[in-house]
Structure formats: C-alpha cells, structure tokens
Amino acid sequence: MSASLSGAAPKAGGPLGRLSSPAVGLRASQASNALFVLPFLVVYALLLLWPLVKGWIISFHDHDLLSNDSFFIGLQNYRELWEDDVFHQVVWNTLRFVMISVPIFVVLSLTLAIALNRPGRLAAVLRAIFFAASVFSVTLITLVWQLALMPGRGMVDQGFAALGLPQLQWLTSDALALPTLALVTVWWIIGLPMMLFLSALQQIPSEMYEAAALDNASRWRTLTHVTLPSLKRTIALVAVIEVIRQCQVFPQVMLMTNGGPNNTTRPIVQFIYEQAFMQLSLGYATAASQVLLLVMLAGVSVQLWLERNDRAGGVR
C-alpha cells in the first residue's frame, strides 16, 4: 500500500496540472500585455519624464544657452526669483487670468451645452460654429480681434458709439487689457469644454428626466436636481483642464499686447520665453518654469480636493 502511494506520480491532467496551467497562461498574458505597453512607456519616459527631470537639474545651474556653459549654483535661481518684482507681477497676472477665464469657461460652456443639447438642424449648426473657432490659428484670431477692438474705428467701439456709450481702450488700459484678453480666449477655445459637456449630457439616462416629469418638476428643479448633479465629474474635469490650459497662456498675449500696458498682461510663460531666448539665461528660465509647474499642480490639487470632499459629502 505504501509502495503504491509513494510510487504514484501526479498525472498531467490531475488537479495540480489543472491548477498550474491557468497560472502559466496568466503569466504569459501579463507578459504580452507588458510588451504592448512597453513602447508607450519608453516614449512617455523620453518625452515627458526625462525633460521633467532635466528641467529640475538645469534649474539648479547657471546655464548659458548660447555657449552651453553650465555651473552648479544650488538654489540661487530660486532666490533671485523670490526677490524679482517682475516675476511676482507675471505670476499675479497669470493667476488673475486664470481666475477670470476659468469660471467663464465652465459656466458659459455648460450653458451653451444645455441650450444646444437638442435635435434639429439649427442646434447642429450652432454647435459647429462654436467649435469651429477653436480650429483657427491664434494668429488669425488675434488679428480679427485687434481689428474689432481698434480704438475709435473698430467694430466694438463703433457699436458702443451707436448706443451712445463711451469708447474704451480695450487693449491699452491697465484695467481692461487682461479681462479683454480673457474674453478673447474664451471666445476662441470654448468649443472643447462645450463638447465635453454635450457628451456628458447625452450620457444622462432619459429615465431620470421621465421621473422628474412624472413628479411635475419645473425646468429649474430638473436642472438643479437631475442635470447638474449628473455633471459634477465633468464640471471638475473641465475646471482642471482649463486651469492647466490658462496657466500656460502666451501666444494671444504676445500678439495682442506683448505683455503691456505696463506689464499688466505679461504672463509667466512670456517671462520664461524672454529669459531663455532673449536673455539666454536658461537656468533662470527653467527655475521659473518649475514654479509654473507647481502653480498648476496646486490649482489641480485644489480642484480634485474639492471634488473628493463633495463626493464624500454626497455619500454620507
């Protein structure tokens, strides 16, 4: 009896064989999946992670772009940024631009999406018109708006004159230049957030609206109790995307005001560009770009924190 037990070998088709076969298949599947992901990881590391690490390294050096000479200076670039009044101004300009433009983006794009979320040719044409502006180049957009805002002769000032309103210095006034640029930017690229909201609206189950209709809910009550709660994640997504995009504002400012008047519209990206390619101080410019990265991360973190707290409150 003992000989038969000790001499018996497990068959290939026995329980151990059946258990090992799926495990081997799982490992093979994981290996093949890793091979598919590997090219993306390589490109991601080369195009994003390495430049990010390299940027932090350069920010601790006095790096001349023309001669390519580089000397380690520690935190000197960051200390100079801390004491640079011009840098303080451009950071404040960028934050003001974000605070003006992002709420307008969210509210206006959501309003347009709700208004155009219906069948019909007119709604389709209007959706195409609003989205088409974002396809145009920044050069064309800024040229059109510079002509429209031309003091005294532009279409906007002529419209104000026809209504008996005073003409304004849209791009040369310290108080109006930055809000004007924010409105031009909203007009230019509002198509993307609008399309995101349209896509989210079409994912809301029709049964929810039918239930609201059975309860005789008004349009306002349906909007506040059905539509907006269903769009919370999309609202947070649009806010995060726009914070990142508007922190990097540059071409329309460069073409319309070149940072003026009196540096009131000069954003941090223009400051980085001037330091790197006009002053040839790559280390100083890179340190400023790391500050911009931290500002964007802070803005995104606040948005995500608010969304998480709101979601946790809803669960409770």
PDB file of C-alpha atoms in Angstrom:
ATOM      1  CA  MET A   1       0.000   0.000   0.000  1.00  0.00           C
ATOM      2  CA  SER A   2       2.789   2.374   0.949  1.00  0.00           C
ATOM      3  CA  ALA A   3       4.724   1.453  -2.180  1.00  0.00           C
ATOM      4  CA  SER A   4       1.800   2.262  -4.372  1.00  0.00           C
ATOM      5  CA  LEU A   5       1.298   5.595  -2.651  1.00  0.00           C
ATOM      6  CA  SER A   6       4.949   6.588  -2.844  1.00  0.00           C
ATOM      7  CA  GLY A   7       5.354   5.430  -6.397  1.00  0.00           C
ATOM      8  CA  ALA A   8       2.261   7.155  -7.731  1.00  0.00           C
ATOM      9  CA  ALA A   9       3.122  10.317  -9.664  1.00  0.00           C
ATOM     10  CA  PRO A  10       0.580  13.050 -10.275  1.00  0.00           C
ATOM     11  CA  LYS A  11      -0.875  12.858 -13.714  1.00  0.00           C
ATOM     12  CA  ALA A  12      -0.593  15.766 -16.079  1.00  0.00           C
ATOM     13  CA  GLY A  13      -4.339  16.034 -16.183  1.00  0.00           C
ATOM     14  CA  GLY A  14      -4.714  15.833 -12.381  1.00  0.00           C
ATOM     15  CA  PRO A  15      -5.557  18.674 -10.007  1.00  0.00           C
ATOM     16  CA  LEU A  16      -2.002  20.070  -9.915  1.00  0.00           C
ATOM     17  CA  GLY A  17      -1.805  20.119 -13.680  1.00  0.00           C
ATOM     18  CA  ARG A  18      -5.136  21.839 -13.982  1.00  0.00           C
ATOM     19  CA  LEU A  19      -4.093  24.492 -11.427  1.00  0.00           C
ATOM     20  CA  SER A  20      -0.712  25.200 -12.971  1.00  0.00           C
ATOM     21  CA  SER A  21      -1.982  25.611 -16.499  1.00  0.00           C
ATOM     22  CA  PRO A  22      -4.142  28.736 -15.826  1.00  0.00           C
ATOM     23  CA  ALA A  23      -1.316  30.257 -13.760  1.00  0.00           C
ATOM     24  CA  VAL A  24       1.100  29.833 -16.649  1.00  0.00           C
ATOM     25  CA  GLY A  25      -1.463  31.301 -19.040  1.00  0.00           C
ATOM     26  CA  LEU A  26      -1.993  34.292 -16.736  1.00  0.00           C
ATOM     27  CA  ARG A  27       1.730  34.983 -16.564  1.00  0.00           C
ATOM     28  CA  ALA A  28       2.008  34.719 -20.342  1.00  0.00           C
ATOM     29  CA  SER A  29      -0.920  37.119 -20.752  1.00  0.00           C
ATOM     30  CA  GLN A  30       0.652  39.616 -18.347  1.00  0.00           C
ATOM     31  CA  ALA A  31       3.954  39.398 -20.200  1.00  0.00           C
ATOM     32  CA  SER A  32       2.282  40.023 -23.561  1.00  0.00           C
ATOM     33  CA  ASN A  33       0.340  42.965 -22.104  1.00  0.00           C
ATOM     34  CA  ALA A  34       3.579  44.420 -20.768  1.00  0.00           C
ATOM     35  CA  LEU A  35       5.127  44.154 -24.230  1.00  0.00           C
ATOM     36  CA  PHE A  36       2.220  46.115 -25.702  1.00  0.00           C
ATOM     37  CA  VAL A  37       2.587  48.834 -23.050  1.00  0.00           C
ATOM     38  CA  LEU A  38       6.396  48.980 -23.250  1.00  0.00           C
ATOM     39  CA  PRO A  39       6.615  51.252 -26.367  1.00  0.00           C
ATOM     40  CA  PHE A  40       4.282  53.767 -24.734  1.00  0.00           C
ATOM     41  CA  LEU A  41       6.308  53.721 -21.506  1.00  0.00           C
ATOM     42  CA  VAL A  42       9.538  54.293 -23.435  1.00  0.00           C
ATOM     43  CA  VAL A  43       8.079  57.245 -25.365  1.00  0.00           C
ATOM     44  CA  TYR A  44       6.477  58.607 -22.171  1.00  0.00           C
ATOM     45  CA  ALA A  45       9.793  58.445 -20.328  1.00  0.00           C
ATOM     46  CA  LEU A  46      11.740  60.059 -23.180  1.00  0.00           C
ATOM     47  CA  LEU A  47       9.280  62.845 -23.979  1.00  0.00           C
ATOM     48  CA  LEU A  48       7.875  63.676 -20.533  1.00  0.00           C
ATOM     49  CA  LEU A  49       9.703  62.193 -17.578  1.00  0.00           C
ATOM     50  CA  TRP A  50      13.258  62.862 -18.762  1.00  0.00           C
ATOM     51  CA  PRO A  51      12.590  66.513 -19.765  1.00  0.00           C
ATOM     52  CA  LEU A  52      10.903  66.997 -16.385  1.00  0.00           C
ATOM     53  CA  VAL A  53      13.916  65.623 -14.513  1.00  0.00           C
ATOM     54  CA  LYS A  54      16.312  67.522 -16.789  1.00  0.00           C
ATOM     55  CA  GLY A  55      14.402  70.726 -16.130  1.00  0.00           C
ATOM     56  CA  TRP A  56      14.832  70.374 -12.375  1.00  0.00           C
ATOM     57  CA  ILE A  57      18.558  69.703 -12.886  1.00  0.00           C
ATOM     58  CA  ILE A  58      19.054  72.767 -15.113  1.00  0.00           C
ATOM     59  CA  SER A  59      17.158  74.971 -12.658  1.00  0.00           C
ATOM     60  CA  PHE A  60      19.999  74.492 -10.164  1.00  0.00           C
ATOM     61  CA  HIS A  61      22.609  75.654 -12.682  1.00  0.00           C
ATOM     62  CA  ASP A  62      23.732  78.898 -14.274  1.00  0.00           C
ATOM     63  CA  HIS A  63      23.218  77.671 -17.840  1.00  0.00           C
ATOM     64  CA  ASP A  64      24.052  79.946 -20.768  1.00  0.00           C
ATOM     65  CA  LEU A  65      22.010  78.976 -23.822  1.00  0.00           C
ATOM     66  CA  LEU A  66      24.470  80.408 -26.350  1.00  0.00           C
ATOM     67  CA  SER A  67      27.745  78.978 -25.053  1.00  0.00           C
ATOM     68  CA  ASN A  68      26.101  75.942 -23.390  1.00  0.00           C
ATOM     69  CA  ASP A  69      28.272  76.562 -20.310  1.00  0.00           C
ATOM     70  CA  SER A  70      26.694  75.304 -17.099  1.00  0.00           C
ATOM     71  CA  PHE A  71      27.734  75.874 -13.470  1.00  0.00           C
ATOM     72  CA  PHE A  72      26.002  74.481 -10.404  1.00  0.00           C
ATOM     73  CA  ILE A  73      24.696  77.317  -8.212  1.00  0.00           C
ATOM     74  CA  GLY A  74      22.224  75.487  -5.975  1.00  0.00           C
ATOM     75  CA  LEU A  75      19.113  77.487  -5.083  1.00  0.00           C
ATOM     76  CA  GLN A  76      20.446  80.804  -6.398  1.00  0.00           C
ATOM     77  CA  ASN A  77      17.960  80.941  -9.307  1.00  0.00           C
ATOM     78  CA  TYR A  78      15.044  80.374  -6.939  1.00  0.00           C
ATOM     79  CA  ARG A  79      16.329  83.019  -4.510  1.00  0.00           C
ATOM     80  CA  GLU A  80      16.539  85.525  -7.363  1.00  0.00           C
ATOM     81  CA  LEU A  81      13.004  84.655  -8.455  1.00  0.00           C
ATOM     82  CA  TRP A  82      11.808  85.224  -4.895  1.00  0.00           C
ATOM     83  CA  GLU A  83      13.317  88.726  -4.959  1.00  0.00           C
ATOM     84  CA  ASP A  84      12.347  89.563  -8.572  1.00  0.00           C
ATOM     85  CA  ASP A  85       9.464  92.060  -8.619  1.00  0.00           C
ATOM     86  CA  VAL A  86       8.867  91.427 -12.324  1.00  0.00           C
ATOM     87  CA  PHE A  87       8.429  87.717 -11.651  1.00  0.00           C
ATOM     88  CA  HIS A  88       5.963  88.483  -8.857  1.00  0.00           C
ATOM     89  CA  GLN A  89       3.987  90.608 -11.318  1.00  0.00           C
ATOM     90  CA  VAL A  90       3.846  87.944 -14.041  1.00  0.00           C
ATOM     91  CA  VAL A  91       2.755  85.276 -11.543  1.00  0.00           C
ATOM     92  CA  TRP A  92      -0.035  87.556 -10.324  1.00  0.00           C
ATOM     93  CA  ASN A  93      -1.041  88.326 -13.922  1.00  0.00           C
ATOM     94  CA  THR A  94      -1.267  84.608 -14.678  1.00  0.00           C
ATOM     95  CA  LEU A  95      -3.329  83.893 -11.567  1.00  0.00           C
ATOM     96  CA  ARG A  96      -5.681  86.778 -12.388  1.00  0.00           C
ATOM     97  CA  PHE A  97      -6.091  85.472 -15.925  1.00  0.00           C
ATOM     98  CA  VAL A  98      -6.960  82.015 -14.580  1.00  0.00           C
ATOM     99  CA  MET A  99      -9.407  83.428 -12.021  1.00  0.00           C
ATOM    100  CA  ILE A 100     -11.177  85.468 -14.713  1.00  0.00           C
ATOM    101  CA  SER A 101     -11.250  82.950 -17.555  1.00  0.00           C
ATOM    102  CA  VAL A 102     -11.830  79.559 -15.890  1.00  0.00           C
ATOM    103  CA  PRO A 103     -15.195  80.383 -14.221  1.00  0.00           C
ATOM    104  CA  ILE A 104     -16.390  81.909 -17.511  1.00  0.00           C
ATOM    105  CA  PHE A 105     -15.284  78.799 -19.388  1.00  0.00           C
ATOM    106  CA  VAL A 106     -17.151  76.474 -17.030  1.00  0.00           C
ATOM    107  CA  VAL A 107     -20.384  78.475 -16.744  1.00  0.00           C
ATOM    108  CA  LEU A 108     -20.658  79.600 -20.372  1.00  0.00           C
ATOM    109  CA  SER A 109     -19.701  76.261 -21.934  1.00  0.00           C
ATOM    110  CA  LEU A 110     -22.165  74.449 -19.661  1.00  0.00           C
ATOM    111  CA  THR A 111     -24.916  76.931 -20.557  1.00  0.00           C
ATOM    112  CA  LEU A 112     -24.238  76.535 -24.285  1.00  0.00           C
ATOM    113  CA  ALA A 113     -24.164  72.753 -23.994  1.00  0.00           C
ATOM    114  CA  ILE A 114     -27.521  72.648 -22.202  1.00  0.00           C
ATOM    115  CA  ALA A 115     -29.054  75.066 -24.725  1.00  0.00           C
ATOM    116  CA  LEU A 116     -27.742  73.119 -27.745  1.00  0.00           C
ATOM    117  CA  ASN A 117     -28.362  69.611 -26.409  1.00  0.00           C
ATOM    118  CA  ARG A 118     -31.379  69.009 -28.614  1.00  0.00           C
ATOM    119  CA  PRO A 119     -32.125  67.564 -32.044  1.00  0.00           C
ATOM    120  CA  GLY A 120     -32.531  69.814 -35.051  1.00  0.00           C
ATOM    121  CA  ARG A 121     -30.503  71.421 -37.792  1.00  0.00           C
ATOM    122  CA  LEU A 122     -30.184  74.809 -36.087  1.00  0.00           C
ATOM    123  CA  ALA A 123     -28.668  73.295 -32.931  1.00  0.00           C
ATOM    124  CA  ALA A 124     -26.224  71.258 -35.034  1.00  0.00           C
ATOM    125  CA  VAL A 125     -25.161  74.353 -36.999  1.00  0.00           C
ATOM    126  CA  LEU A 126     -24.639  76.382 -33.815  1.00  0.00           C
ATOM    127  CA  ARG A 127     -22.593  73.578 -32.253  1.00  0.00           C
ATOM    128  CA  ALA A 128     -20.379  73.521 -35.342  1.00  0.00           C
ATOM    129  CA  ILE A 129     -19.982  77.324 -35.292  1.00  0.00           C
ATOM    130  CA  PHE A 130     -18.932  77.429 -31.639  1.00  0.00           C
ATOM    131  CA  PHE A 131     -16.485  74.568 -32.094  1.00  0.00           C
ATOM    132  CA  ALA A 132     -15.061  75.899 -35.384  1.00  0.00           C
ATOM    133  CA  ALA A 133     -13.425  78.904 -33.702  1.00  0.00           C
ATOM    134  CA  SER A 134     -11.093  76.613 -31.742  1.00  0.00           C
ATOM    135  CA  VAL A 135      -9.764  75.192 -35.034  1.00  0.00           C
ATOM    136  CA  PHE A 136      -8.498  78.582 -36.253  1.00  0.00           C
ATOM    137  CA  SER A 137      -4.892  79.580 -35.598  1.00  0.00           C
ATOM    138  CA  VAL A 138      -4.035  82.028 -32.859  1.00  0.00           C
ATOM    139  CA  THR A 139      -2.586  84.409 -35.474  1.00  0.00           C
ATOM    140  CA  LEU A 140      -5.915  84.673 -37.284  1.00  0.00           C
ATOM    141  CA  ILE A 141      -7.918  85.019 -34.081  1.00  0.00           C
ATOM    142  CA  THR A 142      -5.727  87.788 -32.681  1.00  0.00           C
ATOM    143  CA  LEU A 143      -5.733  89.678 -35.998  1.00  0.00           C
ATOM    144  CA  VAL A 144      -9.534  89.615 -36.161  1.00  0.00           C
ATOM    145  CA  TRP A 145      -9.895  90.811 -32.579  1.00  0.00           C
ATOM    146  CA  GLN A 146      -7.250  93.519 -32.925  1.00  0.00           C
ATOM    147  CA  LEU A 147      -9.241  94.946 -35.834  1.00  0.00           C
ATOM    148  CA  ALA A 148     -12.515  94.613 -33.913  1.00  0.00           C
ATOM    149  CA  LEU A 149     -11.070  96.319 -30.815  1.00  0.00           C
ATOM    150  CA  MET A 150      -9.206  99.078 -32.660  1.00  0.00           C
ATOM    151  CA  PRO A 151      -9.790 102.344 -30.744  1.00  0.00           C
ATOM    152  CA  GLY A 152     -12.353 104.555 -32.470  1.00  0.00           C
ATOM    153  CA  ARG A 153     -12.522 102.572 -35.715  1.00  0.00           C
ATOM    154  CA  GLY A 154     -13.064  99.008 -34.540  1.00  0.00           C
ATOM    155  CA  MET A 155     -16.408  97.246 -34.762  1.00  0.00           C
ATOM    156  CA  VAL A 156     -16.779  97.118 -30.969  1.00  0.00           C
ATOM    157  CA  ASP A 157     -16.174 100.844 -30.445  1.00  0.00           C
ATOM    158  CA  GLN A 158     -18.467 101.730 -33.342  1.00  0.00           C
ATOM    159  CA  GLY A 159     -21.190  99.614 -31.758  1.00  0.00           C
ATOM    160  CA  PHE A 160     -20.665 101.412 -28.452  1.00  0.00           C
ATOM    161  CA  ALA A 161     -20.847 104.780 -30.215  1.00  0.00           C
ATOM    162  CA  ALA A 162     -24.115 103.804 -31.916  1.00  0.00           C
ATOM    163  CA  LEU A 163     -25.572 103.031 -28.482  1.00  0.00           C
ATOM    164  CA  GLY A 164     -24.321 106.321 -27.049  1.00  0.00           C
ATOM    165  CA  LEU A 165     -21.754 104.596 -24.840  1.00  0.00           C
ATOM    166  CA  PRO A 166     -18.200 105.868 -24.316  1.00  0.00           C
ATOM    167  CA  GLN A 167     -15.397 104.307 -26.315  1.00  0.00           C
ATOM    168  CA  LEU A 168     -12.917 102.239 -24.312  1.00  0.00           C
ATOM    169  CA  GLN A 169      -9.218 101.477 -24.592  1.00  0.00           C
ATOM    170  CA  TRP A 170      -9.648  97.716 -24.636  1.00  0.00           C
ATOM    171  CA  LEU A 171      -6.012  96.687 -25.101  1.00  0.00           C
ATOM    172  CA  THR A 172      -4.171  99.762 -23.821  1.00  0.00           C
ATOM    173  CA  SER A 173      -5.899 100.282 -20.482  1.00  0.00           C
ATOM    174  CA  ASP A 174      -4.259  98.810 -17.380  1.00  0.00           C
ATOM    175  CA  ALA A 175      -7.656  97.810 -16.004  1.00  0.00           C
ATOM    176  CA  LEU A 176      -9.241  96.430 -19.198  1.00  0.00           C
ATOM    177  CA  ALA A 177      -6.411  94.738 -21.096  1.00  0.00           C
ATOM    178  CA  LEU A 178      -6.263  91.481 -19.116  1.00  0.00           C
ATOM    179  CA  PRO A 179     -10.056  90.924 -18.909  1.00  0.00           C
ATOM    180  CA  THR A 180     -10.272  91.663 -22.643  1.00  0.00           C
ATOM    181  CA  LEU A 181      -7.641  89.014 -23.382  1.00  0.00           C
ATOM    182  CA  ALA A 182      -9.525  86.565 -21.175  1.00  0.00           C
ATOM    183  CA  LEU A 183     -12.770  87.161 -23.099  1.00  0.00           C
ATOM    184  CA  VAL A 184     -10.988  86.751 -26.442  1.00  0.00           C
ATOM    185  CA  THR A 185      -9.520  83.466 -25.206  1.00  0.00           C
ATOM    186  CA  VAL A 186     -12.935  82.231 -24.072  1.00  0.00           C
ATOM    187  CA  TRP A 187     -14.448  83.099 -27.464  1.00  0.00           C
ATOM    188  CA  TRP A 188     -11.590  81.312 -29.209  1.00  0.00           C
ATOM    189  CA  ILE A 189     -11.454  77.936 -27.449  1.00  0.00           C
ATOM    190  CA  ILE A 190     -14.809  77.486 -25.739  1.00  0.00           C
ATOM    191  CA  GLY A 191     -15.644  74.710 -28.220  1.00  0.00           C
ATOM    192  CA  LEU A 192     -13.747  71.942 -26.377  1.00  0.00           C
ATOM    193  CA  PRO A 193     -15.385  72.335 -22.930  1.00  0.00           C
ATOM    194  CA  MET A 194     -18.767  72.752 -24.625  1.00  0.00           C
ATOM    195  CA  MET A 195     -18.303  69.432 -26.459  1.00  0.00           C
ATOM    196  CA  LEU A 196     -17.257  67.725 -23.219  1.00  0.00           C
ATOM    197  CA  PHE A 197     -20.446  68.908 -21.548  1.00  0.00           C
ATOM    198  CA  LEU A 198     -22.537  67.869 -24.560  1.00  0.00           C
ATOM    199  CA  SER A 199     -21.060  64.383 -24.406  1.00  0.00           C
ATOM    200  CA  ALA A 200     -21.783  64.144 -20.677  1.00  0.00           C
ATOM    201  CA  LEU A 201     -25.357  65.410 -21.119  1.00  0.00           C
ATOM    202  CA  GLN A 202     -26.070  62.702 -23.662  1.00  0.00           C
ATOM    203  CA  GLN A 203     -24.933  60.065 -21.143  1.00  0.00           C
ATOM    204  CA  ILE A 204     -27.589  61.031 -18.571  1.00  0.00           C
ATOM    205  CA  PRO A 205     -30.305  58.315 -18.591  1.00  0.00           C
ATOM    206  CA  SER A 206     -33.580  59.536 -20.046  1.00  0.00           C
ATOM    207  CA  GLU A 207     -35.407  57.694 -17.244  1.00  0.00           C
ATOM    208  CA  MET A 208     -34.208  60.350 -14.794  1.00  0.00           C
ATOM    209  CA  TYR A 209     -35.892  63.103 -16.807  1.00  0.00           C
ATOM    210  CA  GLU A 210     -39.023  60.977 -17.196  1.00  0.00           C
ATOM    211  CA  ALA A 211     -39.182  60.504 -13.425  1.00  0.00           C
ATOM    212  CA  ALA A 212     -38.786  64.259 -12.927  1.00  0.00           C
ATOM    213  CA  ALA A 213     -41.611  64.895 -15.412  1.00  0.00           C
ATOM    214  CA  LEU A 214     -43.871  62.456 -13.551  1.00  0.00           C
ATOM    215  CA  ASP A 215     -43.177  64.404 -10.353  1.00  0.00           C
ATOM    216  CA  ASN A 216     -44.169  67.633 -12.165  1.00  0.00           C
ATOM    217  CA  ALA A 217     -40.700  69.080 -11.555  1.00  0.00           C
ATOM    218  CA  SER A 218     -40.085  72.506 -13.055  1.00  0.00           C
ATOM    219  CA  ARG A 219     -37.245  73.129 -15.503  1.00  0.00           C
ATOM    220  CA  TRP A 220     -35.190  74.796 -12.798  1.00  0.00           C
ATOM    221  CA  ARG A 221     -35.747  71.916 -10.375  1.00  0.00           C
ATOM    222  CA  THR A 222     -34.862  69.395 -13.095  1.00  0.00           C
ATOM    223  CA  LEU A 223     -31.694  71.345 -13.849  1.00  0.00           C
ATOM    224  CA  THR A 224     -30.587  71.609 -10.214  1.00  0.00           C
ATOM    225  CA  HIS A 225     -31.639  68.115  -9.079  1.00  0.00           C
ATOM    226  CA  VAL A 226     -31.014  65.983 -12.176  1.00  0.00           C
ATOM    227  CA  THR A 227     -28.735  67.647 -14.722  1.00  0.00           C
ATOM    228  CA  LEU A 228     -26.137  69.413 -12.576  1.00  0.00           C
ATOM    229  CA  PRO A 229     -25.625  66.547 -10.071  1.00  0.00           C
ATOM    230  CA  SER A 230     -25.066  64.204 -13.015  1.00  0.00           C
ATOM    231  CA  LEU A 231     -22.415  66.561 -14.414  1.00  0.00           C
ATOM    232  CA  LYS A 232     -20.314  67.027 -11.268  1.00  0.00           C
ATOM    233  CA  ARG A 233     -17.398  64.969 -12.537  1.00  0.00           C
ATOM    234  CA  THR A 234     -17.462  66.654 -15.941  1.00  0.00           C
ATOM    235  CA  ILE A 235     -17.548  70.089 -14.313  1.00  0.00           C
ATOM    236  CA  ALA A 236     -14.484  69.145 -12.261  1.00  0.00           C
ATOM    237  CA  LEU A 237     -12.762  67.758 -15.370  1.00  0.00           C
ATOM    238  CA  VAL A 238     -13.405  70.927 -17.376  1.00  0.00           C
ATOM    239  CA  ALA A 239     -12.198  73.092 -14.492  1.00  0.00           C
ATOM    240  CA  VAL A 240      -8.963  71.096 -14.172  1.00  0.00           C
ATOM    241  CA  ILE A 241      -8.320  71.165 -17.931  1.00  0.00           C
ATOM    242  CA  GLU A 242      -8.900  74.906 -18.136  1.00  0.00           C
ATOM    243  CA  VAL A 243      -6.721  75.685 -15.114  1.00  0.00           C
ATOM    244  CA  ILE A 244      -3.849  73.855 -16.824  1.00  0.00           C
ATOM    245  CA  ARG A 245      -4.506  75.480 -20.213  1.00  0.00           C
ATOM    246  CA  GLN A 246      -4.926  79.028 -18.940  1.00  0.00           C
ATOM    247  CA  CYS A 247      -1.847  78.862 -16.710  1.00  0.00           C
ATOM    248  CA  GLN A 248       0.084  78.443 -19.960  1.00  0.00           C
ATOM    249  CA  VAL A 249      -1.456  81.443 -21.741  1.00  0.00           C
ATOM    250  CA  PHE A 250       1.071  83.104 -24.043  1.00  0.00           C
ATOM    251  CA  PRO A 251       0.551  83.439 -27.837  1.00  0.00           C
ATOM    252  CA  GLN A 252      -2.547  85.643 -27.800  1.00  0.00           C
ATOM    253  CA  VAL A 253      -0.928  87.911 -25.195  1.00  0.00           C
ATOM    254  CA  MET A 254       2.296  88.115 -27.199  1.00  0.00           C
ATOM    255  CA  LEU A 255       0.447  89.030 -30.402  1.00  0.00           C
ATOM    256  CA  MET A 256      -2.156  91.423 -28.980  1.00  0.00           C
ATOM    257  CA  THR A 257      -0.419  93.339 -26.165  1.00  0.00           C
ATOM    258  CA  ASN A 258       3.120  91.910 -25.869  1.00  0.00           C
ATOM    259  CA  GLY A 259       2.660  91.980 -22.106  1.00  0.00           C
ATOM    260  CA  GLY A 260       1.601  95.623 -21.929  1.00  0.00           C
ATOM    261  CA  PRO A 261       0.456  98.053 -20.880  1.00  0.00           C
ATOM    262  CA  ASN A 262       2.924  98.407 -18.011  1.00  0.00           C
ATOM    263  CA  ASN A 263       3.379  94.629 -17.690  1.00  0.00           C
ATOM    264  CA  THR A 264      -0.267  94.199 -16.654  1.00  0.00           C
ATOM    265  CA  THR A 265      -0.884  91.363 -19.133  1.00  0.00           C
ATOM    266  CA  ARG A 266       2.552  89.753 -19.184  1.00  0.00           C
ATOM    267  CA  PRO A 267       2.123  86.066 -18.208  1.00  0.00           C
ATOM    268  CA  ILE A 268       4.684  83.754 -16.678  1.00  0.00           C
ATOM    269  CA  VAL A 269       5.203  81.825 -19.931  1.00  0.00           C
ATOM    270  CA  GLN A 270       6.233  85.038 -21.707  1.00  0.00           C
ATOM    271  CA  PHE A 271       8.658  85.740 -18.857  1.00  0.00           C
ATOM    272  CA  ILE A 272      10.148  82.249 -19.302  1.00  0.00           C
ATOM    273  CA  TYR A 273      10.435  82.767 -23.062  1.00  0.00           C
ATOM    274  CA  GLU A 274      12.186  86.115 -22.673  1.00  0.00           C
ATOM    275  CA  GLN A 275      14.627  84.844 -20.059  1.00  0.00           C
ATOM    276  CA  ALA A 276      15.550  81.761 -22.096  1.00  0.00           C
ATOM    277  CA  PHE A 277      15.695  83.099 -25.650  1.00  0.00           C
ATOM    278  CA  MET A 278      16.313  86.830 -25.232  1.00  0.00           C
ATOM    279  CA  GLN A 279      18.425  86.947 -22.069  1.00  0.00           C
ATOM    280  CA  LEU A 280      19.904  83.479 -22.838  1.00  0.00           C
ATOM    281  CA  SER A 281      19.604  82.597 -19.137  1.00  0.00           C
ATOM    282  CA  LEU A 282      18.280  79.056 -19.441  1.00  0.00           C
ATOM    283  CA  GLY A 283      18.797  78.147 -15.782  1.00  0.00           C
ATOM    284  CA  TYR A 284      16.769  81.135 -14.567  1.00  0.00           C
ATOM    285  CA  ALA A 285      14.024  80.463 -17.125  1.00  0.00           C
ATOM    286  CA  THR A 286      13.880  76.796 -16.159  1.00  0.00           C
ATOM    287  CA  ALA A 287      13.550  77.695 -12.483  1.00  0.00           C
ATOM    288  CA  ALA A 288      10.592  79.918 -13.402  1.00  0.00           C
ATOM    289  CA  SER A 289       9.059  77.045 -15.379  1.00  0.00           C
ATOM    290  CA  GLN A 290       9.298  74.799 -12.310  1.00  0.00           C
ATOM    291  CA  VAL A 291       7.411  77.430 -10.329  1.00  0.00           C
ATOM    292  CA  LEU A 292       4.748  77.416 -13.058  1.00  0.00           C
ATOM    293  CA  LEU A 293       4.542  73.630 -12.766  1.00  0.00           C
ATOM    294  CA  LEU A 294       3.989  73.918  -9.016  1.00  0.00           C
ATOM    295  CA  VAL A 295       1.297  76.572  -9.544  1.00  0.00           C
ATOM    296  CA  MET A 296      -0.557  74.295 -11.978  1.00  0.00           C
ATOM    297  CA  LEU A 297      -0.240  71.309  -9.645  1.00  0.00           C
ATOM    298  CA  ALA A 298      -1.582  73.419  -6.774  1.00  0.00           C
ATOM    299  CA  GLY A 299      -4.571  74.536  -8.841  1.00  0.00           C
ATOM    300  CA  VAL A 300      -5.356  70.998  -9.975  1.00  0.00           C
ATOM    301  CA  SER A 301      -4.936  69.658  -6.426  1.00  0.00           C
ATOM    302  CA  VAL A 302      -7.434  72.179  -5.069  1.00  0.00           C
ATOM    303  CA  GLN A 303      -9.967  71.210  -7.743  1.00  0.00           C
ATOM    304  CA  LEU A 304      -9.542  67.487  -7.046  1.00  0.00           C
ATOM    305  CA  TRP A 305      -9.724  68.053  -3.290  1.00  0.00           C
ATOM    306  CA  LEU A 306     -12.981  69.973  -3.633  1.00  0.00           C
ATOM    307  CA  GLU A 307     -14.421  67.252  -5.868  1.00  0.00           C
ATOM    308  CA  ARG A 308     -13.398  64.494  -3.454  1.00  0.00           C
ATOM    309  CA  ASN A 309     -14.894  66.321  -0.461  1.00  0.00           C
ATOM    310  CA  ASP A 310     -18.102  66.965  -2.376  1.00  0.00           C
ATOM    311  CA  ARG A 311     -18.322  63.301  -3.369  1.00  0.00           C
ATOM    312  CA  ALA A 312     -17.641  62.185   0.214  1.00  0.00           C
ATOM    313  CA  GLY A 313     -20.351  64.528   1.478  1.00  0.00           C
ATOM    314  CA  GLY A 314     -22.783  63.075  -1.057  1.00  0.00           C
ATOM    315  CA  VAL A 315     -22.006  59.536   0.091  1.00  0.00           C
ATOM    316  CA  ARG A 316     -22.623  60.436   3.734  1.00  0.00           C
TER     317      ARG A 316
END
